[in-house]
Short mmCIF file of C-alpha atoms in Angstrom, two decimals:
data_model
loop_
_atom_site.label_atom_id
_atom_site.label_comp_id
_atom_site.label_asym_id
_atom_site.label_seq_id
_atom_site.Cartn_x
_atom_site.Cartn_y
_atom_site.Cartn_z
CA UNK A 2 53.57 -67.52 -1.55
CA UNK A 3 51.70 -66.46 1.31
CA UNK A 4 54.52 -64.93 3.23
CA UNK A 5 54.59 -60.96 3.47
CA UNK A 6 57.42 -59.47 2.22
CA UNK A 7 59.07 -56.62 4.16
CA UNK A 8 60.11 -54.15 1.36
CA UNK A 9 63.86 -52.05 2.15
CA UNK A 10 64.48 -48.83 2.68
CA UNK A 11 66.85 -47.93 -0.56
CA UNK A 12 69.67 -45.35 -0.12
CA UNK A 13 68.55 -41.90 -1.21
CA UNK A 14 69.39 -41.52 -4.60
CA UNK A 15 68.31 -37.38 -5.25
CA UNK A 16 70.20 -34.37 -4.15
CA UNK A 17 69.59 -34.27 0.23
CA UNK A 18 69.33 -30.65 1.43
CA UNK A 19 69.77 -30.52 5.04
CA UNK A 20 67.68 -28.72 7.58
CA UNK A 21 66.59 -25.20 7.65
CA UNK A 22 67.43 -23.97 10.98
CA UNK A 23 65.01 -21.94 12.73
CA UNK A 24 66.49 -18.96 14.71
CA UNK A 25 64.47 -18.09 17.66
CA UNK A 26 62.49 -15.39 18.22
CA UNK A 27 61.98 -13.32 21.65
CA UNK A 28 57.99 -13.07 22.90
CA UNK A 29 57.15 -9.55 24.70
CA UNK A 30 54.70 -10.01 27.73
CA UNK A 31 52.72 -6.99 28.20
CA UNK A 32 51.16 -6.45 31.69
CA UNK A 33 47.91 -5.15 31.80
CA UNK A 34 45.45 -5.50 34.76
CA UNK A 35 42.79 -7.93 34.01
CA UNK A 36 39.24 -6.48 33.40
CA UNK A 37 37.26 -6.68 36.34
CA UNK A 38 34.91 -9.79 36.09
CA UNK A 39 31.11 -8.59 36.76
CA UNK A 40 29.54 -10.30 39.91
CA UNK A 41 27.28 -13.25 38.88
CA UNK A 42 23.67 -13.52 40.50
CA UNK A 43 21.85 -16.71 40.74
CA UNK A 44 19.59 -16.90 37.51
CA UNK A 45 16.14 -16.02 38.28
CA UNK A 46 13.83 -19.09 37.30
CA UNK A 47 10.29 -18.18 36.38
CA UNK A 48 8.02 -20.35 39.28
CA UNK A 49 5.72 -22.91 37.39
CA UNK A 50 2.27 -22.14 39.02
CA UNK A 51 -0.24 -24.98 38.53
CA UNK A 52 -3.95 -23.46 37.83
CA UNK A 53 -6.29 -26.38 39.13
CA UNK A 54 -7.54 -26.22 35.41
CA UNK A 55 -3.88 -27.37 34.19
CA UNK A 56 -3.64 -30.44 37.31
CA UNK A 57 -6.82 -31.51 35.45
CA UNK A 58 -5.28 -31.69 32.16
CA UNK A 59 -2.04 -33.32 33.74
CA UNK A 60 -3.65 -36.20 35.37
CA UNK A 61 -6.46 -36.08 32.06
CA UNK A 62 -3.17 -36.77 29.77
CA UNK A 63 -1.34 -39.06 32.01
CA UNK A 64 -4.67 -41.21 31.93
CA UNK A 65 -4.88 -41.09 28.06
CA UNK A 66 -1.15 -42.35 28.00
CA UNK A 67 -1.61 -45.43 30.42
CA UNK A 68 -4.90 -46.36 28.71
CA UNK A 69 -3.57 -46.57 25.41
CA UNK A 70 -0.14 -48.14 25.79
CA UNK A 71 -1.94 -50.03 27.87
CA UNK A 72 -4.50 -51.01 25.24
CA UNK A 73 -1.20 -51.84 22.61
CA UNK A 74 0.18 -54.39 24.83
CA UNK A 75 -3.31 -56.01 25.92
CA UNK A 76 -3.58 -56.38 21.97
CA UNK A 77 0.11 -57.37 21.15
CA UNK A 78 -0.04 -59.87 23.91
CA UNK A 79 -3.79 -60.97 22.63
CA UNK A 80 -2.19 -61.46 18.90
CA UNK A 81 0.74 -63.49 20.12
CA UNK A 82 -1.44 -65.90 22.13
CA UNK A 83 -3.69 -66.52 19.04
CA UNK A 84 -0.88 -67.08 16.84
CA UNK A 85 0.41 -69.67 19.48
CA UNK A 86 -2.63 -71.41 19.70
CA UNK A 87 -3.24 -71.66 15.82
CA UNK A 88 0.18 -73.15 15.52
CA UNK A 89 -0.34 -75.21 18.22
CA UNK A 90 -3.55 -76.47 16.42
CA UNK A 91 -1.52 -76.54 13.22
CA UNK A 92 0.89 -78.99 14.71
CA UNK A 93 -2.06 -81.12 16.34
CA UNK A 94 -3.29 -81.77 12.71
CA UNK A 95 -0.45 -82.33 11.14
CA UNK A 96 1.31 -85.06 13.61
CA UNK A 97 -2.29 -87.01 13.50
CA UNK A 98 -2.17 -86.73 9.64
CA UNK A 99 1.17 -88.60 9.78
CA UNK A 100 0.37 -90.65 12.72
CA UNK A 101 -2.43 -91.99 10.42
CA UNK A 102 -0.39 -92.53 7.06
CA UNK A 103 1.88 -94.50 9.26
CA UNK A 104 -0.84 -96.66 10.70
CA UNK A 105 -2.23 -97.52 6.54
CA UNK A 106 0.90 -99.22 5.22
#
């Protein structure tokens, strides 16, 4: 039941027409000088001058950045030990609720 079967290739049964034959064909190379290729300079790059205005607002930015992904992870890190301590609390109550019971009967 669960064995594949390999299906047969059956005789062809239609009319067969055989191949077409392809005659070939002769390719005419013309020669032609190649057009001269311009000479390439080095691209010219526009200098970045730094204004003491703009180091300002670079290191001002930078600063902004630390301080708050700074302040995310203080407060993810702040929110994970609460919940830890809560459960931890959680637990505390819970095995002294059963420790009790136990103790009654």
């Amino acid at each position: 039941m669960l064995r594949p079967k390999v299906p047969t290739n059956p005789m062809p049964t239609g009319r067969i027409v055989p191949p077409v034959v392809a005659e070939p064909t002769t390719v005419a190379q013309h020669s032609t000088d190649p057009a001269p290729v311009p000479e390439s300079s080095a691209p010219v790059r526009p200098t970045v001058q730094l204004t003491p205005g703009a180091v300002v607002a670079l290191v001002g930015g930078g600063t902004a950045v630390v301080m708050v992904v700074g302040a995310v992870l203080v407060s993810m890190l702040l929110a994970v030990a609460i919940t830890a301590a809560s459960v931890a609390v959680c637990a505390l109550v819970i095995r002294s609720l059963i420790t009790a019971d136990a103790k009654r009967r």
